Amino acid sequence: MCVPAAFVALSGGTMTAGTAATLAAVSQVGLIVGGTMMSINAQRQAAAYQQMQYAAQQKAYKDQADAAELQTLMDENDRKRKYLAQISQNRALLSISGTTVDSASNRAFFAAGKEVVKRDLQKIKLMGTEKRLAALYGKQQAGLAASAAGSSAKAGIYATAGRGLMSSYGAVKELKPKWFEV
């Protein structure tokens, strides 16, 4: 706390008590404002850092969703390749046995295989979609958290500024300079 007597002593006794009180109040307010501004800047930097973290998290979730989509396509293509290889192998085995490809039993056999592949492809797509949606949900949550952090930071800055103003008011009121009439 700045004391008016210190200003009088520093001036060599040439300063009046009113002027000393004014200087003390101004210096006290200056210290409070300076501390408040430093606190606000620190809060802004912390909020900016937090926003960067959430943006990185959103990007990671988006990349995860894209990777899930690509993995699903690769799994589907792999299953289709296996199916085509099985068909070729089964046709070769049937030709060795002397059965015709147009027989009813062969058509039923190949139709059953085709249904299995369709179900497998549906499962692969559903699992891939589930993974992708989970990642997109994470991205959305990170966006909401970033928005909430921004609002919280603003509220904190306003609260800090308000506390600084109230501290300044208290310091000026306590010293009661002539220009401060309450």
Phi, psi and omega in degrees: 000136178276132183252131181303326181299328179295320179293321179296316181295319180292331181276357181080021177087003182274352184264143178280162181296324179294317179294320179296320178295320178296313178298320179297317180295317180296317180293322178296316178296320178299317178296319180294316180296317179299315178296321179296316181295321177297319179295318179296317179297320177296319178295320178297317179295318178297319179294319179297319178297317179296320178298319178296320179297316180292324177296319177295322179295319178298316180297319179298318179293322178295316177298322178296320178294317178296320179295321178296321179295316178295320179297322178297315179298319179295319179295320178297312181297323178296317180295321178295320178297318179297320180296315180296324177293321178295319180298315180298317181294317180295320178296320179296317179295321179292324180292328178292323183285348178088007178277144179277151182290334183274003181290155183296322180293321178293317178299319179295318179299313181290325178294320179296319178297322180294321179294321178298316180295320178300315179296319178299316180295322177296318179296318179299316179296317180296316180294320178294319178295321178297315178297317181296316180295323177297318179292319179293327175296318176300319178298317179297318180296321178295323176295318178294320179295322178296318179296317179295321179295322177296316178295319179296320179295318178298316179298320178296320179295316179297320179295319179296316179297319179296317178296322178296317178296318180293323177294319178297317179300315180297319181294317181291318180296322182294321182277340176049062175290164184298326183283351180253095181252120178246000000 
